[in-house]
Tab-separated table of C-alpha atoms in Angstrom:
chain	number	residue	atom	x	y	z
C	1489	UNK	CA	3.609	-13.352	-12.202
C	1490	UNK	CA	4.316	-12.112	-8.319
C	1491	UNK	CA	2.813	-10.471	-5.821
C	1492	UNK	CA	0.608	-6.930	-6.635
C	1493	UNK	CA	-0.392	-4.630	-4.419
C	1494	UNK	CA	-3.486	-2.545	-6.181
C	1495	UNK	CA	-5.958	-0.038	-5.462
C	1496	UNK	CA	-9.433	-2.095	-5.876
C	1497	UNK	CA	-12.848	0.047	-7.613
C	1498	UNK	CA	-16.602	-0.310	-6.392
C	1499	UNK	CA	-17.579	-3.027	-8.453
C	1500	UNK	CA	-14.975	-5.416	-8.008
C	1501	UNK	CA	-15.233	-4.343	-3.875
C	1502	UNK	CA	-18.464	-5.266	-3.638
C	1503	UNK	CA	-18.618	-8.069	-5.646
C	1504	UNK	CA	-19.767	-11.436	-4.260
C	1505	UNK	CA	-18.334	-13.567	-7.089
C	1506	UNK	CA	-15.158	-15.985	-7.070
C	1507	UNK	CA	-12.642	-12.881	-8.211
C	1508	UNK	CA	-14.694	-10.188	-6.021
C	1509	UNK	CA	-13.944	-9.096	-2.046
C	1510	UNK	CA	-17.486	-9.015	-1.460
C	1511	UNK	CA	-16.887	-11.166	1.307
C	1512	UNK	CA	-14.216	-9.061	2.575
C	1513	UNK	CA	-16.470	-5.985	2.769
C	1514	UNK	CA	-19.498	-7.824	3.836
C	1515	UNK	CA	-16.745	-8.656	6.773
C	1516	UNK	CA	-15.256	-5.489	7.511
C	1517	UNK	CA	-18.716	-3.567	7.527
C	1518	UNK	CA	-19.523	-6.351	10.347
C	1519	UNK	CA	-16.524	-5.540	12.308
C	1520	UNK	CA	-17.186	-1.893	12.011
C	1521	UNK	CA	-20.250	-1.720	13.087
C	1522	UNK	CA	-19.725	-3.835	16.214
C	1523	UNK	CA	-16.832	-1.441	17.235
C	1524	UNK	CA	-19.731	1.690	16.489
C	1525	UNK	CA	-17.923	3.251	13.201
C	1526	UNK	CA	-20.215	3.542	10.384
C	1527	UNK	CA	-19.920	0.921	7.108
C	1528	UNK	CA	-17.221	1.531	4.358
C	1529	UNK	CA	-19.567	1.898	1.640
C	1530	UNK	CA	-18.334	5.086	-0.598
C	1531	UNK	CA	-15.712	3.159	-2.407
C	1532	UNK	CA	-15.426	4.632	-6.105
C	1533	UNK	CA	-15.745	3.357	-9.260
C	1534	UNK	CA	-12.811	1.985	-11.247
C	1535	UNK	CA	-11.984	3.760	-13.669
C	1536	UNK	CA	-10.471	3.689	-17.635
C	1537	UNK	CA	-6.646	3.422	-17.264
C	1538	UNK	CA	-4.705	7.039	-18.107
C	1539	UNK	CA	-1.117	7.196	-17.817
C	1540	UNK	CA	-0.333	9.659	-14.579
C	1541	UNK	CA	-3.650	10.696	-13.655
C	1542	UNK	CA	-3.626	9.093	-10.136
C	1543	UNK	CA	-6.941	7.436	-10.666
C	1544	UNK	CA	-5.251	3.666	-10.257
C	1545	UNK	CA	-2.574	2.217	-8.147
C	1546	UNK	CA	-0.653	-0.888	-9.191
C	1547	UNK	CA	3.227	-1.965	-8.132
C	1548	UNK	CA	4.697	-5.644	-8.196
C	1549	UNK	CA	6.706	-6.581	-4.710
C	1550	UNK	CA	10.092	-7.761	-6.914
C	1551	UNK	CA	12.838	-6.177	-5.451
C	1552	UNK	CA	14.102	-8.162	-2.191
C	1553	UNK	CA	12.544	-6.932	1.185
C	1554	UNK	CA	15.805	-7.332	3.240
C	1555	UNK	CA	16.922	-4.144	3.672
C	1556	UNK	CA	13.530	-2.567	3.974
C	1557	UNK	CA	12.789	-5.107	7.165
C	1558	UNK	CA	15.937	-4.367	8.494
C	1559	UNK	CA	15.094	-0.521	8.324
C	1560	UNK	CA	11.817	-1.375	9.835
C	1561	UNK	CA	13.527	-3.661	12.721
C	1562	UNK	CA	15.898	0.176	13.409
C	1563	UNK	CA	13.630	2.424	13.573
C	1564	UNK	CA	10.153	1.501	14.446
C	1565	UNK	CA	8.837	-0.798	17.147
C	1566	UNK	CA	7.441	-4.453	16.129
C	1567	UNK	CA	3.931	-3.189	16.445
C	1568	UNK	CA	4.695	-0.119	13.970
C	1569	UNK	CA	6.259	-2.848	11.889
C	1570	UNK	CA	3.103	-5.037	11.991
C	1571	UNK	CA	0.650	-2.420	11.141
C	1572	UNK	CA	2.799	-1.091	8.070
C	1573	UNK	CA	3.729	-4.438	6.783
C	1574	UNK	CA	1.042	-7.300	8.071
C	1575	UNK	CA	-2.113	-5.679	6.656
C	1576	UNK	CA	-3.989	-7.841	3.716
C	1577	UNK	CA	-6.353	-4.592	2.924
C	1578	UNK	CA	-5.446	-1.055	3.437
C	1579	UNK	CA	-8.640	0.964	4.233
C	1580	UNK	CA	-8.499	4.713	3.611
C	1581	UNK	CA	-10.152	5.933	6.786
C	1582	UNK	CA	-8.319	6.156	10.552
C	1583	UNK	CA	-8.639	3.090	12.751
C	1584	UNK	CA	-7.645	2.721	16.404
C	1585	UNK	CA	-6.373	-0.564	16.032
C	1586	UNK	CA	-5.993	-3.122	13.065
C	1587	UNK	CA	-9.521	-5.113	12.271
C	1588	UNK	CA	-8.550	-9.068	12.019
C	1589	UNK	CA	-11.039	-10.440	9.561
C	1590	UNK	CA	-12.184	-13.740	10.642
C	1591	UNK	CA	-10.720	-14.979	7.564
C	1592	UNK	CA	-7.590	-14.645	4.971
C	1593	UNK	CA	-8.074	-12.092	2.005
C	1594	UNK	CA	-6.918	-14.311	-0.537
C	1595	UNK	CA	-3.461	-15.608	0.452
C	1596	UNK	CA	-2.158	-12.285	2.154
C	1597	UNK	CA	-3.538	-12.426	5.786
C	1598	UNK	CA	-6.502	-10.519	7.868
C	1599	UNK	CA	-5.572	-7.827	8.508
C	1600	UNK	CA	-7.149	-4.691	7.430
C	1601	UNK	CA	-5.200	-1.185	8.574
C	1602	UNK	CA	-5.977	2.160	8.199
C	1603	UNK	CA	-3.853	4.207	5.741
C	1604	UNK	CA	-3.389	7.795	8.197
C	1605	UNK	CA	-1.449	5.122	10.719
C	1606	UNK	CA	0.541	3.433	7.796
C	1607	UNK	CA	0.748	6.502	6.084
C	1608	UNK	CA	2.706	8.078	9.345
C	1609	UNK	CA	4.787	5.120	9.532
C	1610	UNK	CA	5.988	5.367	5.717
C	1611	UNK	CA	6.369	9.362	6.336
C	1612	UNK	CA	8.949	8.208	9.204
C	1613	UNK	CA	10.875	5.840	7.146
C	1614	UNK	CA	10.851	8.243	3.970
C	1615	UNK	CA	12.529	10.765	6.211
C	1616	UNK	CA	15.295	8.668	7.573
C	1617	UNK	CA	16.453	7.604	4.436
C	1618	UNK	CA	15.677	11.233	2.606
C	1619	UNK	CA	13.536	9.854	0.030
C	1620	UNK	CA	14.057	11.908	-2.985
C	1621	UNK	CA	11.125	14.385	-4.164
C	1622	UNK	CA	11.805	13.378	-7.612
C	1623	UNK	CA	10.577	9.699	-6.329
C	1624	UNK	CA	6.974	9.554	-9.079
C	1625	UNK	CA	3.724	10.775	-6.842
C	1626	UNK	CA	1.485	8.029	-8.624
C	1627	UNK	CA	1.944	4.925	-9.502
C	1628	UNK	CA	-0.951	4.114	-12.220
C	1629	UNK	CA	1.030	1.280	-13.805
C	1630	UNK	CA	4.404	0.338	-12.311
C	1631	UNK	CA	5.302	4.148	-12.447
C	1632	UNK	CA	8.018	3.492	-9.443
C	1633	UNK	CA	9.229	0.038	-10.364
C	1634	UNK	CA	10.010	1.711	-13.906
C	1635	UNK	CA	11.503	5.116	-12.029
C	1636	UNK	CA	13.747	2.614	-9.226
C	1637	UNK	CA	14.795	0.841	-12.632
C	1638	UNK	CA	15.832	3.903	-14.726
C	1639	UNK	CA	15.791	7.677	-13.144
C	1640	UNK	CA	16.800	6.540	-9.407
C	1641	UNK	CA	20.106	5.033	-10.473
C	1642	UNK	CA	21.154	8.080	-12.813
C	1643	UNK	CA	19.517	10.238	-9.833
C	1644	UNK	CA	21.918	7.850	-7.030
C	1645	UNK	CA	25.038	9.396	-9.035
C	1646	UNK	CA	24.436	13.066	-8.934
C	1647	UNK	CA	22.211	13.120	-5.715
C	1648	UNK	CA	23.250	9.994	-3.206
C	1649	UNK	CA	22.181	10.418	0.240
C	1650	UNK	CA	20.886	7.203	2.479
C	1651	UNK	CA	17.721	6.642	-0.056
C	1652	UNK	CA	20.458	5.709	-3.020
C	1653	UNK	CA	22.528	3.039	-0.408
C	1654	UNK	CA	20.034	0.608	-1.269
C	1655	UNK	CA	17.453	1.109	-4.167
C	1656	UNK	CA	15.690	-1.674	-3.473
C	1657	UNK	CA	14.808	-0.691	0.122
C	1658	UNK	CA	14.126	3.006	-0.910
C	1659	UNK	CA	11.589	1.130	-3.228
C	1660	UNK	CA	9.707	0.029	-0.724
C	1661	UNK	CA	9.397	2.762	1.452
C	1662	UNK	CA	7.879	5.047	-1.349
C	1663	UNK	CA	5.532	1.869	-2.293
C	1664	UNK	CA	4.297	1.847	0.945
C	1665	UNK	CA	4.139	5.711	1.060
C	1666	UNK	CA	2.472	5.708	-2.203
C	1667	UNK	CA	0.166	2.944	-1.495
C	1668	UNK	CA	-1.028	5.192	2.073
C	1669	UNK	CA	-1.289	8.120	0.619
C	1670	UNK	CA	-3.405	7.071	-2.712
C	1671	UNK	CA	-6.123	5.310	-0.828
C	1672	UNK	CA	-6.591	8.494	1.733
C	1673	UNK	CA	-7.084	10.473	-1.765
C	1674	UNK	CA	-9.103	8.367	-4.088
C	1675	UNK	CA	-11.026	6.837	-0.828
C	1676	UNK	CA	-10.264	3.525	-2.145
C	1677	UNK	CA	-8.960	-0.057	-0.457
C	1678	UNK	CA	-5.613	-1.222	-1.467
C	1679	UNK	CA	-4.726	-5.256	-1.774
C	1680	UNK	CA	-2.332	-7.639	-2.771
C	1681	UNK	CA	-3.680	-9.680	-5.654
């Protein structure tokens, strides 16, 4: 079991049943609108599941979170911190500020944050700690809980730098990164399920 964080497809977006966040869109088109932006209705389709292709995002939040708040708490300020780490739905378009829904996606909060301003955030942190380029681009199923397992710790031996001080908190940075950047490309939410 644990805590996922996963891109989400059309049909499960908009769907008004028990598992769906039809509510959750019906909610966030509502809040758009009043603030003059146009609904987020061009969410894509899921799609069949293909090792690598980029098409899916899934990662399990296992690894401790010490370390990364800690690197949050140094070097960004406690509203940075909040919009990279106190969203419930990532959104792939810009907002001005964070959208409070008026009421809790699931068990994970209200938020709802736009990727570009978590994406920056992640970009910062990724650079202070030198995040690796060999650190996997997608993460279709687990791909960087299996590379943090395996290929960072043989990587940490030949290659340290900050990143390899504490796998667990490089972890999260490229999650986070990930997460940002995969929703600005397929044009699709991320949650925590």
């Amino acid at each position: 079991m644990g805590m996922y964080m996963v891109s989400v497809g059309a049909e499960e977006w908009f769907d008004d049943e028990e598992d769906g966040w039809g509510e959750t869109a019906s909610a966030l088109n509502a809040e758009l609108r009043q603030r003059g932006l146009p609904p987020y209705e061009d969410v894509p389709p899921e799609t069949d599941f293909a090792p690598g292709s980029g098409l899916a995002f899934e990662e399990k939040l296992a690894p401790y979170m010490t370390g990364f708040n800690a690197l949050c708490e140094t070097h960004l300020s406690r509203a940075e911190s909040e919009t990279l780490l106190g969203w419930a739905v990532l959104v792939p378009f810009s907002l001005d500020e964070e959208i409070q829904l008026p009421f809790e996606c699931g068990e994970y909060g209200s938020m709802v944050a736009g990727a570009p301003q978590v994406l920056a955030l992640a970009e910062r942190l990724a650079a202070v700690i030198g995040l690796p380029p060999e650190t996997p681009a997608t993460c279709d199923n687990l791909d960087l809980s299996t590379w943090f397992g395996h290929q960072a710790k043989e990587l940490a031996t030949t290659r340290p730098g900050p990143w390899s001080k504490d796998l667990d908190t490089a972890f999260y940075v490229a999650m986070y990164l990930r997460a940002a950047q995969h929703s600005i490309r397929r044009g699709c939410p991320i949650v925590y399920s």
